[in-house]
Short mmCIF file of C-alpha atoms and ligand atoms in Angstrom, two decimals:
data_model
loop_
_atom_site.label_atom_id
_atom_site.label_comp_id
_atom_site.label_asym_id
_atom_site.label_seq_id
_atom_site.Cartn_x
_atom_site.Cartn_y
_atom_site.Cartn_z
CA MET R 195 50.68 -192.99 -122.88
CA LEU R 196 48.31 -190.24 -121.78
CA THR R 197 49.20 -186.69 -122.75
CA ARG R 198 48.33 -183.86 -120.34
CA ALA R 199 48.10 -180.41 -121.85
CA LEU R 200 47.57 -176.84 -120.63
CA VAL R 201 46.19 -174.24 -123.03
CA ILE R 202 46.99 -170.68 -121.88
CA GLY R 203 44.68 -168.04 -123.38
CA ALA R 204 41.94 -170.67 -123.84
CA THR R 205 39.07 -168.15 -123.88
CA GLY R 206 40.46 -166.41 -126.97
CA GLN R 207 39.43 -166.88 -130.60
CA ILE R 208 41.81 -169.79 -131.21
CA GLY R 209 41.91 -171.32 -127.72
CA TYR R 210 38.13 -171.70 -127.71
CA GLU R 211 38.42 -174.15 -130.62
CA LEU R 212 41.85 -175.65 -129.86
CA VAL R 213 40.78 -176.84 -126.39
CA PRO R 214 37.93 -179.09 -127.66
CA ALA R 215 40.16 -180.36 -130.50
CA LEU R 216 42.88 -181.38 -128.02
CA ARG R 217 40.31 -182.86 -125.63
CA LYS R 218 39.10 -185.06 -128.48
CA LEU R 219 42.67 -186.34 -128.93
CA TYR R 220 43.86 -186.57 -125.32
CA GLY R 221 40.61 -186.99 -123.36
CA VAL R 222 38.45 -184.28 -121.79
CA ASP R 223 40.07 -184.48 -118.34
CA ASN R 224 43.60 -184.24 -119.72
CA VAL R 225 43.35 -180.77 -121.26
CA VAL R 226 43.21 -177.80 -118.89
CA ALA R 227 41.76 -174.55 -120.26
CA GLY R 228 43.82 -171.71 -118.78
CA TYR R 229 41.96 -168.40 -118.63
CA HIS R 230 42.82 -164.91 -117.48
CA SER R 231 40.46 -161.92 -117.38
CA LYS R 232 37.76 -163.42 -119.62
CA LYS R 233 35.86 -166.19 -117.78
CA PRO R 234 35.55 -169.56 -119.53
CA SER R 235 32.16 -170.50 -120.96
CA GLY R 236 30.47 -173.05 -123.27
CA VAL R 237 32.60 -176.00 -124.42
CA LEU R 238 35.54 -174.93 -122.25
CA LEU R 239 33.55 -175.84 -119.13
CA GLU R 240 33.19 -179.46 -120.28
CA GLY R 241 36.68 -180.14 -118.81
CA PRO R 242 39.10 -178.68 -116.24
CA VAL R 243 39.83 -174.93 -116.16
CA GLU R 244 42.45 -172.92 -114.24
CA GLN R 245 43.01 -169.20 -113.89
CA VAL R 246 46.55 -168.29 -114.97
CA ASP R 247 48.42 -165.06 -115.65
CA VAL R 248 51.20 -165.91 -118.10
CA SER R 249 53.05 -162.69 -117.29
CA SER R 250 53.46 -163.81 -113.66
CA ARG R 251 55.92 -166.65 -113.15
CA GLU R 252 54.35 -167.43 -109.76
CA SER R 253 50.84 -167.70 -111.19
CA LEU R 254 52.06 -169.90 -114.05
CA GLU R 255 54.23 -172.13 -111.87
CA ALA R 256 51.35 -172.66 -109.41
CA VAL R 257 49.25 -174.14 -112.25
CA ILE R 258 52.17 -176.10 -113.77
CA LYS R 259 52.97 -177.64 -110.36
CA LYS R 260 49.44 -178.96 -109.90
CA SER R 261 49.67 -181.29 -112.88
CA ASP R 262 52.35 -183.18 -114.71
CA PHE R 263 51.88 -181.42 -118.07
CA ASP R 264 53.51 -182.90 -121.17
CA GLU R 265 52.52 -179.98 -123.39
CA VAL R 266 51.75 -176.27 -122.91
CA TYR R 267 50.03 -174.30 -125.67
CA ASN R 268 50.73 -170.63 -125.01
CA LEU R 269 48.10 -168.61 -126.89
CA ALA R 270 48.05 -165.65 -124.49
CA ALA R 271 48.77 -162.43 -126.35
CA LEU R 272 47.69 -158.90 -127.13
CA LEU R 273 47.22 -158.85 -130.91
CA SER R 274 48.13 -156.08 -133.37
CA ALA R 275 45.35 -153.54 -132.79
CA ALA R 276 45.00 -154.24 -129.03
CA GLY R 277 48.80 -154.05 -128.74
CA GLU R 278 48.95 -150.60 -130.34
CA LYS R 279 46.41 -149.36 -127.77
CA ASN R 280 48.54 -150.67 -124.90
CA PRO R 281 52.10 -151.45 -126.08
CA GLN R 282 53.42 -151.76 -122.52
CA LEU R 283 50.93 -154.50 -121.65
CA ALA R 284 51.58 -156.17 -125.02
CA TRP R 285 55.29 -156.41 -124.14
CA LYS R 286 54.44 -157.87 -120.72
CA VAL R 287 52.01 -160.53 -121.94
CA ASN R 288 53.65 -161.41 -125.27
CA MET R 289 57.33 -161.24 -124.27
CA ILE R 290 57.56 -161.83 -120.52
CA GLY R 291 54.74 -164.38 -120.73
CA HIS R 292 56.59 -166.27 -123.47
CA TYR R 293 59.86 -166.13 -121.48
CA ASN R 294 58.08 -167.48 -118.38
CA VAL R 295 56.68 -170.44 -120.34
CA LEU R 296 60.10 -171.22 -121.85
CA GLU R 297 61.85 -170.97 -118.48
CA LEU R 298 59.32 -173.30 -116.84
CA ALA R 299 59.58 -175.67 -119.82
CA ARG R 300 63.33 -175.82 -119.13
CA GLU R 301 62.68 -176.71 -115.50
CA TYR R 302 59.66 -178.99 -115.82
CA GLY R 303 60.44 -180.56 -119.22
CA PHE R 304 57.14 -180.03 -121.08
CA ARG R 305 56.84 -179.40 -124.84
CA VAL R 306 55.59 -175.99 -125.98
CA PHE R 307 53.39 -174.73 -128.82
CA TRP R 308 53.66 -170.98 -129.34
CA PRO R 309 52.24 -169.22 -132.41
CA SER R 310 53.78 -166.32 -134.28
CA THR R 311 52.09 -164.21 -136.94
CA ILE R 312 52.42 -162.43 -140.28
CA ALA R 313 52.74 -159.26 -138.15
CA VAL R 314 56.46 -160.08 -137.84
CA PHE R 315 56.77 -158.73 -141.38
CA GLY R 316 56.97 -155.01 -142.06
CA PRO R 317 56.86 -152.48 -144.90
CA THR R 318 60.30 -153.52 -146.22
CA THR R 319 59.30 -157.19 -146.60
CA PRO R 320 58.49 -158.44 -150.13
CA LYS R 321 54.66 -158.45 -150.32
CA TYR R 322 53.85 -161.37 -152.60
CA LYS R 323 54.70 -164.99 -151.81
CA THR R 324 56.66 -163.68 -148.83
CA PRO R 325 59.46 -166.18 -148.24
CA GLN R 326 60.18 -167.91 -144.94
CA HIS R 327 63.53 -166.12 -144.66
CA THR R 328 63.33 -162.50 -145.76
CA ILE R 329 63.61 -158.91 -144.52
CA ILE R 330 61.81 -158.74 -141.17
CA GLU R 331 61.34 -155.22 -139.76
CA PRO R 332 57.95 -155.13 -137.97
CA ILE R 333 56.38 -151.76 -137.05
CA THR R 334 53.90 -152.82 -134.34
CA MET R 335 54.64 -153.84 -130.76
CA TYR R 336 52.82 -157.09 -131.54
CA GLY R 337 55.11 -157.83 -134.49
CA ILE R 338 58.22 -156.86 -132.53
CA THR R 339 57.34 -159.17 -129.61
CA LYS R 340 56.49 -162.03 -131.96
CA TYR R 341 59.70 -161.80 -133.97
CA ALA R 342 61.80 -161.48 -130.81
CA GLY R 343 59.76 -164.42 -129.47
CA GLU R 344 60.65 -166.56 -132.47
CA LEU R 345 64.35 -165.89 -131.91
CA LEU R 346 64.01 -166.55 -128.17
CA ALA R 347 62.16 -169.85 -128.71
CA ARG R 348 64.80 -171.02 -131.20
CA TYR R 349 67.49 -170.05 -128.66
CA TYR R 350 65.88 -172.34 -126.07
CA VAL R 351 65.68 -175.14 -128.65
CA GLN R 352 69.40 -174.82 -129.45
CA LYS R 353 70.73 -174.04 -125.99
CA TYR R 354 68.57 -176.30 -123.81
CA ASP R 355 67.29 -178.85 -126.34
CA LEU R 356 63.68 -177.84 -125.59
CA ASP R 357 60.88 -178.97 -127.89
CA VAL R 358 59.19 -175.66 -128.82
CA ARG R 359 57.14 -175.50 -132.01
CA GLY R 360 55.05 -172.87 -133.75
CA VAL R 361 53.68 -171.39 -136.93
CA ARG R 362 53.27 -167.88 -138.34
CA TRP R 363 49.53 -167.67 -138.80
CA PRO R 364 47.82 -165.27 -141.21
CA GLY R 365 44.44 -163.77 -140.16
CA ILE R 366 42.24 -166.51 -138.73
CA ILE R 367 38.53 -166.65 -139.60
CA SER R 368 36.18 -168.50 -137.27
CA SER R 369 32.56 -168.85 -136.22
CA GLU R 370 32.83 -169.59 -132.46
CA ALA R 371 34.65 -167.05 -130.24
CA LEU R 372 35.00 -163.52 -131.59
CA PRO R 373 38.49 -162.26 -132.43
CA GLY R 374 40.22 -160.25 -129.72
CA GLY R 375 41.73 -157.14 -131.33
CA GLY R 376 43.65 -157.96 -134.50
CA THR R 377 43.84 -156.15 -137.85
CA THR R 378 42.03 -158.96 -139.68
CA ASP R 379 39.00 -159.00 -137.30
CA TYR R 380 36.82 -157.41 -140.02
CA ALA R 381 36.81 -160.73 -141.89
CA VAL R 382 34.90 -162.32 -138.99
CA GLU R 383 32.70 -159.38 -137.88
CA ILE R 384 31.40 -158.84 -141.39
CA PHE R 385 29.60 -162.22 -141.39
CA TYR R 386 27.52 -161.26 -138.33
CA TYR R 387 26.38 -158.03 -140.03
CA ALA R 388 25.63 -159.81 -143.31
CA VAL R 389 23.54 -162.50 -141.60
CA GLU R 390 21.70 -159.94 -139.41
CA GLY R 391 20.89 -157.93 -142.57
CA LYS R 392 22.73 -154.87 -141.22
CA PRO R 393 25.10 -152.60 -143.20
CA TYR R 394 28.79 -153.01 -142.29
CA THR R 395 31.46 -150.31 -142.04
CA CYS R 396 34.85 -151.81 -142.88
CA TYR R 397 37.91 -150.23 -141.24
CA LEU R 398 40.20 -151.30 -144.12
CA ARG R 399 40.20 -150.05 -147.72
CA GLU R 400 38.33 -152.31 -150.11
CA ASP R 401 41.50 -153.29 -152.01
CA THR R 402 43.51 -154.36 -148.94
CA GLU R 403 44.67 -157.87 -149.77
CA LEU R 404 45.76 -160.02 -146.81
CA PRO R 405 46.53 -163.71 -146.28
CA MET R 406 43.88 -165.54 -144.22
CA MET R 407 42.99 -169.04 -143.03
CA TYR R 408 39.86 -170.80 -141.82
CA MET R 409 39.92 -172.09 -138.23
CA PRO R 410 39.78 -175.83 -139.07
CA ASP R 411 43.05 -175.39 -140.97
CA ALA R 412 44.58 -173.36 -138.10
CA ILE R 413 43.75 -176.22 -135.70
CA LYS R 414 45.09 -178.72 -138.22
CA SER R 415 48.39 -176.80 -138.38
CA VAL R 416 48.81 -177.04 -134.58
CA ILE R 417 48.09 -180.75 -134.40
CA GLN R 418 50.14 -181.62 -137.48
CA LEU R 419 53.17 -179.65 -136.30
CA MET R 420 53.00 -180.98 -132.73
CA SER R 421 52.84 -184.57 -133.96
CA ALA R 422 55.58 -184.15 -136.60
CA ASN R 423 58.75 -186.20 -136.36
CA LYS R 424 61.24 -184.04 -134.41
CA ALA R 425 64.15 -185.31 -136.47
CA ARG R 426 62.66 -183.65 -139.58
CA LEU R 427 62.33 -180.19 -138.00
CA LYS R 428 65.00 -177.57 -138.56
CA LEU R 429 63.14 -174.33 -137.90
CA TYR R 430 60.85 -175.40 -134.99
CA VAL R 431 59.04 -172.03 -134.69
CA GLY R 432 57.74 -169.34 -137.01
CA TYR R 433 56.77 -171.55 -139.96
CA ASN R 434 54.89 -169.56 -142.63
CA VAL R 435 51.54 -171.32 -143.18
CA SER R 436 49.15 -170.14 -145.83
CA ALA R 437 45.67 -170.93 -147.16
CA PHE R 438 44.20 -168.09 -149.30
CA SER R 439 44.28 -164.30 -149.69
CA PHE R 440 41.47 -161.84 -150.38
CA THR R 441 40.47 -158.17 -150.17
CA PRO R 442 37.40 -156.81 -148.33
CA ARG R 443 35.80 -156.21 -151.76
CA GLN R 444 36.31 -159.84 -152.79
CA LEU R 445 34.86 -161.03 -149.48
CA VAL R 446 31.81 -158.78 -149.89
CA GLU R 447 31.28 -160.04 -153.46
CA GLU R 448 31.42 -163.65 -152.27
CA ILE R 449 28.95 -162.97 -149.42
CA ARG R 450 26.61 -161.21 -151.88
CA LYS R 451 26.30 -164.47 -153.83
CA TYR R 452 24.18 -165.61 -150.85
CA ILE R 453 22.98 -162.25 -149.45
CA PRO R 454 22.62 -159.98 -152.54
CA GLY R 455 21.46 -156.84 -150.71
CA PHE R 456 24.39 -156.71 -148.25
CA LYS R 457 25.61 -153.08 -147.91
CA VAL R 458 29.19 -152.17 -146.99
CA GLU R 459 31.06 -148.88 -146.72
CA TYR R 460 34.77 -148.36 -146.17
CA LYS R 461 36.21 -146.02 -143.52
CA PRO R 462 39.88 -146.89 -142.97
CA ASP R 463 41.22 -146.23 -139.46
CA PHE R 464 44.62 -146.76 -137.77
CA ARG R 465 44.52 -150.45 -138.72
CA GLN R 466 44.98 -149.57 -142.41
CA ALA R 467 48.66 -148.68 -141.85
CA ILE R 468 49.19 -151.98 -140.04
CA ALA R 469 47.51 -153.95 -142.84
CA ASP R 470 49.55 -152.06 -145.47
CA SER R 471 52.77 -153.20 -143.78
CA TRP R 472 51.86 -156.91 -144.02
CA PRO R 473 52.32 -159.42 -146.85
CA LYS R 474 49.56 -160.12 -149.36
CA SER R 475 50.46 -163.78 -149.74
CA LEU R 476 52.91 -166.23 -148.17
CA ASP R 477 55.32 -168.89 -149.36
CA ASP R 478 54.83 -171.79 -146.96
CA SER R 479 57.08 -174.31 -148.71
CA VAL R 480 59.30 -174.82 -145.63
CA ALA R 481 56.29 -175.98 -143.55
CA ARG R 482 55.21 -178.22 -146.43
CA GLU R 483 58.69 -179.74 -146.66
CA GLU R 484 59.49 -180.18 -142.97
CA TRP R 485 56.15 -181.42 -141.61
CA GLY R 486 53.83 -181.95 -144.56
CA TRP R 487 51.63 -178.86 -144.13
CA SER R 488 48.75 -178.30 -146.54
CA PRO R 489 45.41 -176.52 -145.98
CA ASP R 490 42.01 -178.10 -146.73
CA TRP R 491 39.75 -175.02 -147.05
CA THR R 492 39.34 -172.72 -150.05
CA PHE R 493 38.10 -169.13 -149.80
CA GLU R 494 34.74 -169.97 -151.40
CA ALA R 495 34.11 -173.00 -149.16
CA MET R 496 35.04 -170.95 -146.07
CA VAL R 497 32.57 -168.14 -146.91
CA LYS R 498 29.70 -170.59 -147.42
CA ASP R 499 30.49 -172.50 -144.22
CA MET R 500 30.83 -169.29 -142.18
CA LEU R 501 27.43 -168.06 -143.38
CA VAL R 502 25.78 -171.39 -142.51
CA LYS R 503 27.40 -171.46 -139.03
CA ILE R 504 26.77 -167.80 -138.15
CA ALA R 505 23.15 -168.05 -139.33
CA ARG R 506 22.66 -171.11 -137.11
CA LYS R 507 24.29 -169.31 -134.18
CA LEU R 508 22.08 -166.23 -134.58
CA GLY R 509 18.94 -168.28 -135.23
CA LYS R 510 18.53 -166.77 -138.73
CA LYS R 511 17.33 -168.58 -141.81
CA LEU R 512 19.48 -168.29 -144.95
CA ASP R 513 18.70 -169.99 -148.21
CA ILE R 514 21.99 -171.90 -148.49
CA GLU R 515 22.32 -175.56 -149.42
CA GLU R 516 24.62 -177.25 -146.89
N1 NAD W 204 43.52 -164.78 -134.43
C1 NAD W 204 44.40 -164.55 -135.39
O1 NAD W 204 44.04 -164.13 -136.49
C2 NAD W 204 45.87 -164.84 -135.15
C3 NAD W 204 46.77 -164.70 -136.22
C4 NAD W 204 48.11 -164.94 -136.01
C5 NAD W 204 48.56 -165.35 -134.76
N2 NAD W 204 47.68 -165.47 -133.73
C6 NAD W 204 48.21 -165.87 -132.42
O2 NAD W 204 47.42 -166.89 -131.84
C7 NAD W 204 47.38 -166.72 -130.42
C8 NAD W 204 45.93 -166.69 -129.98
O3 NAD W 204 45.28 -165.63 -130.64
P1 NAD W 204 43.72 -165.32 -130.47
O4 NAD W 204 43.26 -164.78 -131.74
O5 NAD W 204 43.04 -166.50 -129.87
O6 NAD W 204 43.80 -164.11 -129.44
P2 NAD W 204 42.64 -163.52 -128.50
O7 NAD W 204 42.95 -162.08 -128.28
O8 NAD W 204 41.31 -163.91 -129.00
O9 NAD W 204 42.92 -164.33 -127.16
C9 NAD W 204 44.05 -164.10 -126.36
C10 NAD W 204 43.81 -164.73 -125.02
O10 NAD W 204 44.91 -164.40 -124.15
C11 NAD W 204 44.38 -164.15 -122.87
N3 NAD W 204 45.31 -163.36 -122.07
C12 NAD W 204 45.56 -162.02 -122.15
N4 NAD W 204 46.45 -161.67 -121.20
C13 NAD W 204 46.78 -162.81 -120.53
C14 NAD W 204 47.64 -163.08 -119.43
N5 NAD W 204 48.36 -162.13 -118.83
N6 NAD W 204 47.72 -164.37 -118.99
C15 NAD W 204 47.00 -165.35 -119.58
N7 NAD W 204 46.15 -165.15 -120.61
C16 NAD W 204 46.06 -163.88 -121.07
C17 NAD W 204 43.05 -163.44 -123.13
O11 NAD W 204 42.21 -163.52 -122.00
C18 NAD W 204 42.53 -164.25 -124.31
O12 NAD W 204 41.81 -165.36 -123.85
C19 NAD W 204 48.14 -165.44 -130.12
O13 NAD W 204 49.45 -165.77 -129.73
C20 NAD W 204 48.18 -164.71 -131.44
O14 NAD W 204 49.33 -163.93 -131.56
C21 NAD W 204 46.35 -165.23 -133.90
#
């Protein structure tokens, strides 16, 4: 049977790579890339696109009505740093948008993927190997909306028997679309500076350890969770998923193995306090148990692959064996 899917927030860092991955599985014409203020470009234009504002029920329903969607991937959000600049809009997009998708899922019967984040954790959460179930007292609007969103999604699963699934991603590193305003954005930006031969100013302290994941594993987590046997799922949303952790200093040292002269200075800004409130590593045993999660990429392999891809993108020559 053909699956029809809508990806909301398709022009973002993750949507830009999830849309082609889903089109490979379901067929190009069966995956609609939903965009908002940022116009779709590149690979997204190889298939159907629709403008959709997730915070407006009317806008969302107009798109839902046009097609008989089996699945909706709601990636629309204001992330941690962007959310602190405009908390009111973050509430509207992250919370009301999520509610609109769940309400329409109740009426139209589609399955939902909706990601949460390590930003649900706060300063009182244990920092190392943070368990699935632990103290959760987020301090950002982003974290507050995502934790409330996890509870809301689980409510719809219990009350209305909806099929809503999702993970708690750490910082995602990728080479295609640029990140859109998170606290872990440095770990993507830094590669562009390194490859261009420019010095980089990092907005986090050099010893700030955070959990991260390479995009191919993030995409794998979506596809694996969405295709998991429903009977095995207990949690449905907010699964901790983990790959590796590193500090800015460790990332710089790894990049210098390929670009020895790379210069970096550290000038922490408001994002330092956000990063300090997050875990340094995650326990993802519940995801492993319930739907067989495991990552493929190591830190070292990710750094090498990012350098190769960013160099190709910028038309620069680096002496790296592929
Ligand atoms: N990138 C990460 O490191 C990371 C980590 C954890 C969780 N996540 C989650 O993954 C999802 C996608 O994140 P991302 O990094 O791709 O974010 P992003 O900021 O790159 O993209 C967000 C997208 O949402 C769209 N959008 C904003 N307002 C909208 C509205 N009203 N209606 C429809 N679309 C709207 C934007 O145009 C953009 O395309 C988010 O839910 C985020 O919380 C991301």
